[in-house]
Short mmCIF file of C-alpha atoms in Angstrom, two decimals:
data_model
loop_
_atom_site.label_atom_id
_atom_site.label_comp_id
_atom_site.label_asym_id
_atom_site.label_seq_id
_atom_site.Cartn_x
_atom_site.Cartn_y
_atom_site.Cartn_z
CA MET A 23 -1.05 -4.53 -3.09
CA ILE A 24 1.38 -2.48 -5.17
CA LEU A 25 2.05 -4.54 -8.31
CA LYS A 26 -1.60 -5.51 -8.73
CA LYS A 27 -3.14 -2.34 -7.35
CA THR A 28 -6.87 -1.75 -7.73
CA LYS A 29 -7.78 1.87 -8.40
CA ILE A 30 -10.37 3.50 -6.19
CA GLY A 31 -12.99 6.13 -6.99
CA GLY A 32 -14.91 6.65 -10.19
CA GLU A 33 -17.97 8.56 -11.38
CA SER A 34 -20.07 9.85 -8.42
CA VAL A 35 -17.55 8.40 -5.93
CA GLU A 36 -15.82 10.61 -3.35
CA VAL A 37 -12.19 10.13 -2.31
CA GLU A 38 -10.40 12.10 0.39
CA ILE A 39 -6.64 12.66 -0.01
CA ASP A 40 -4.00 14.01 2.33
CA GLU A 41 -0.38 13.72 3.43
CA SER A 42 0.88 12.87 6.89
CA LYS A 43 4.29 12.39 8.45
CA PHE A 44 4.92 9.08 10.18
CA GLY A 45 7.55 8.54 12.84
CA LYS A 46 7.49 11.89 14.63
CA ARG A 47 8.27 11.98 18.33
CA LYS A 48 5.41 13.40 20.36
CA TYR A 49 6.51 16.53 22.22
CA HIS A 50 10.10 15.64 21.16
CA ARG A 51 10.16 12.82 23.71
CA GLY A 52 11.22 9.20 23.26
CA HIS A 53 13.87 7.66 21.04
CA HIS A 54 14.72 9.31 17.73
CA VAL A 55 12.66 8.11 14.77
CA GLU A 56 13.40 9.04 11.17
CA GLY A 57 10.24 10.61 9.79
CA GLN A 58 8.57 9.56 6.53
CA TRP A 59 5.92 11.46 4.60
CA ILE A 60 2.99 9.31 3.45
CA PHE A 61 0.50 10.31 0.77
CA GLY A 62 -2.84 8.57 0.97
CA GLY A 63 -6.43 8.46 -0.16
CA ILE A 64 -9.59 6.76 1.07
CA GLU A 65 -12.87 6.07 -0.71
CA ARG A 66 -15.95 7.12 1.19
CA GLY A 67 -18.43 4.32 1.78
CA THR A 68 -16.11 1.39 1.13
CA ASN A 69 -13.00 2.61 3.03
CA ARG A 70 -10.77 1.25 0.26
CA CYS A 71 -7.51 3.15 0.44
CA PHE A 72 -3.94 3.63 -0.71
CA LEU A 73 -0.90 4.71 1.30
CA VAL A 74 2.33 5.57 -0.52
CA PRO A 75 5.63 6.77 1.01
CA VAL A 76 6.91 9.91 -0.75
CA GLU A 77 10.11 11.92 -0.56
CA LYS A 78 8.56 15.01 -2.14
CA ARG A 79 5.09 16.54 -1.86
CA ASP A 80 5.26 18.56 -5.04
CA LYS A 81 2.70 18.63 -7.84
CA GLU A 82 4.52 16.17 -10.11
CA THR A 83 4.96 13.53 -7.39
CA LEU A 84 1.44 13.66 -5.94
CA LEU A 85 -0.35 13.99 -9.28
CA GLN A 86 1.34 10.87 -10.64
CA ILE A 87 0.28 8.89 -7.56
CA ILE A 88 -3.28 10.22 -7.88
CA LYS A 89 -3.43 9.07 -11.51
CA ASP A 90 -1.98 5.68 -10.53
CA TRP A 91 -4.51 5.07 -7.75
CA ILE A 92 -7.66 7.13 -8.45
CA LEU A 93 -9.97 6.69 -11.43
CA PRO A 94 -10.90 9.67 -13.64
CA ASN A 95 -14.09 11.64 -12.88
CA THR A 96 -13.69 10.94 -9.16
CA THR A 97 -14.74 13.65 -6.74
CA ILE A 98 -11.61 14.41 -4.71
CA ILE A 99 -11.66 16.27 -1.39
CA SER A 100 -8.43 17.68 0.01
CA ASP A 101 -6.98 20.48 2.08
CA CYS A 102 -5.60 23.60 0.40
CA TRP A 103 -2.12 22.26 -0.37
CA LYS A 104 -1.04 23.99 -3.58
CA ALA A 105 -0.02 20.74 -5.29
CA TYR A 106 -3.72 19.87 -5.63
CA ASP A 107 -4.73 23.04 -7.49
CA CYS A 108 -4.43 21.27 -10.85
CA LEU A 109 -6.93 18.47 -10.19
CA ASN A 110 -9.89 20.13 -11.90
CA ASP A 111 -7.78 20.32 -15.06
CA GLU A 112 -6.73 16.66 -14.80
CA GLY A 113 -10.14 15.00 -15.12
CA TYR A 114 -11.23 15.13 -11.48
CA LYS A 115 -13.87 17.07 -9.57
CA HIS A 116 -12.04 18.82 -6.77
CA PHE A 117 -13.25 20.33 -3.50
CA LYS A 118 -10.93 22.00 -0.99
CA VAL A 119 -11.37 22.43 2.76
CA ASN A 120 -9.46 25.27 4.40
CA HIS A 121 -8.45 23.77 7.74
CA SER A 122 -7.08 27.08 8.98
CA ILE A 123 -10.68 28.34 9.04
CA ASN A 124 -12.83 25.26 9.68
CA PHE A 125 -12.87 21.47 9.49
CA LYS A 126 -16.02 21.39 7.38
CA ASP A 127 -16.65 23.74 4.51
CA PRO A 128 -19.90 25.61 5.27
CA ASP A 129 -20.73 26.08 1.59
CA THR A 130 -20.09 22.57 0.23
CA ASN A 131 -20.36 20.57 3.50
CA GLN A 132 -17.16 18.79 2.45
CA HIS A 133 -14.62 17.57 5.01
CA THR A 134 -11.58 15.31 5.35
CA ASN A 135 -12.61 13.54 8.56
CA THR A 136 -12.46 10.11 6.91
CA ILE A 137 -8.80 10.29 6.00
CA GLU A 138 -7.93 11.81 9.36
CA GLY A 139 -9.36 8.65 10.87
CA LEU A 140 -7.33 6.60 8.40
CA TRP A 141 -4.11 8.23 9.61
CA ARG A 142 -4.92 7.37 13.23
CA HIS A 143 -5.57 3.71 12.44
CA ALA A 144 -2.57 3.40 10.11
CA LYS A 145 -0.16 4.87 12.66
CA TYR A 146 -1.63 2.72 15.42
CA SER A 147 -1.04 -0.39 13.27
CA LEU A 148 2.71 0.20 13.13
CA PRO A 149 4.78 -1.82 15.60
CA GLN A 150 6.07 0.02 18.63
CA TYR A 151 9.64 -0.75 17.64
CA HIS A 152 11.42 -1.35 14.32
CA LYS A 153 9.91 1.79 12.80
CA LYS A 154 12.83 2.24 10.44
CA LYS A 155 12.06 4.20 7.33
CA THR A 156 12.83 1.22 5.09
CA PHE A 157 10.15 -0.90 6.80
CA ILE A 158 7.24 1.55 6.60
CA ALA A 159 6.17 0.66 3.05
CA GLY A 160 5.80 -3.00 4.04
CA TYR A 161 3.79 -2.16 7.15
CA LEU A 162 1.48 0.07 5.13
CA SER A 163 0.97 -2.61 2.48
CA LYS A 164 -0.11 -5.01 5.21
CA PHE A 165 -2.49 -2.39 6.60
CA MET A 166 -3.98 -1.78 3.13
CA PHE A 167 -4.36 -5.52 2.56
CA LEU A 168 -6.24 -6.12 5.81
CA LYS A 169 -8.45 -3.10 5.19
CA GLN A 170 -9.26 -4.39 1.70
CA CYS A 171 -10.15 -7.82 3.10
CA LYS A 172 -12.53 -6.18 5.56
CA ALA A 173 -14.15 -4.13 2.80
CA LEU A 174 -14.60 -7.26 0.65
CA ASN A 175 -15.69 -9.35 3.65
CA VAL A 176 -13.15 -12.08 2.86
CA ASP A 177 -10.84 -14.14 5.05
CA PRO A 178 -7.34 -12.52 5.06
CA PHE A 179 -5.45 -15.81 4.97
CA THR A 180 -7.47 -17.18 2.05
CA GLU A 181 -7.15 -13.87 0.21
CA PHE A 182 -3.40 -13.83 0.86
CA LEU A 183 -3.04 -17.26 -0.75
CA ARG A 184 -5.16 -16.19 -3.72
CA ILE A 185 -3.04 -13.09 -4.35
CA ALA A 186 0.22 -14.99 -3.80
CA GLY A 187 -0.95 -17.54 -6.36
CA SER A 188 -1.54 -14.79 -8.89
CA LEU A 189 2.03 -13.53 -8.44
CA TYR A 190 3.91 -16.84 -8.28
CA ASN A 191 3.29 -19.87 -10.49
CA PRO A 192 3.14 -22.94 -8.20
CA ILE A 193 3.35 -25.35 -11.17
CA THR A 194 6.79 -24.33 -12.38
CA ALA A 195 9.41 -26.19 -10.36
CA ALA A 196 13.18 -26.14 -10.54
CA TYR A 197 14.70 -29.59 -10.17
CA VAL A 198 17.93 -29.89 -8.23
CA ASP A 199 19.99 -33.09 -8.34
CA ASN A 200 21.92 -33.08 -5.09
CA ASP A 201 23.83 -36.25 -5.97
CA ASP A 202 27.06 -35.79 -7.89
CA ASN A 203 26.77 -38.68 -10.33
CA GLU A 204 29.26 -37.37 -12.85
CA GLY A 205 31.51 -40.17 -13.94
CA ASN A 206 29.51 -42.81 -12.08
CA ASP A 207 29.23 -45.67 -14.54
CA ASP A 208 26.97 -47.64 -12.21
CA ASN A 209 24.04 -45.40 -13.17
CA GLU A 210 24.45 -45.77 -16.91
CA GLY A 211 21.68 -47.70 -18.58
CA ASP A 212 19.61 -47.94 -15.41
CA ASP A 213 16.36 -46.91 -17.08
CA ASP A 214 14.18 -48.50 -14.41
CA ASN A 215 15.14 -45.84 -11.86
CA GLU A 216 15.29 -42.94 -14.27
CA ASP A 217 12.10 -41.28 -13.00
CA GLU A 218 12.60 -42.02 -9.34
CA LEU A 219 13.85 -39.42 -6.90
CA SER A 220 16.55 -40.27 -4.44
CA ASP A 221 16.44 -39.03 -0.86
CA ASN A 222 18.85 -36.27 -1.78
CA ASP A 223 16.90 -34.94 -4.79
CA THR A 224 14.78 -31.84 -4.30
CA TYR A 225 12.11 -29.88 -6.08
CA ILE A 226 12.15 -26.15 -5.27
#
């Protein structure tokens, strides 16, 4: 999902973006969880998405992720976070929704309800325990993968094997001779068994 990412958006396509903090304790109750900021985007209509852990929410960090994941000329809808003010100058069509006033802009009819729903589903998908900060990226990749399979209407297991095959070459094998035959004269000249594998030989 990360190495072979597929960009979302494009001409006449709308993508909502936002940031959300994962791992907060509700009402300061429950065991302590180290929080992690996540930056994400979701494509309207297809629900294709990206979710990326970030340590900073500044312009440089978020803009680079936007360029990595969202195609040029995409219509982007966000809140009024100052880091997004540059998007119109970066090849995107940008609409802002001021959540301190309303959830839907009365002039443009734009909203960020889709990505708010994405946050709810993404957080719900995390396991109840083992929410360590180092694990969150893996959990989010799994969530993105399953969401992509649903959007493409493909079987997750079959798709997993297809993607794994594109990352790892199943033909290349490393041969390991587990028998220590060094100095064993009995094997010299035994051409008949040269291509045979013993019980201790392994292909990995």
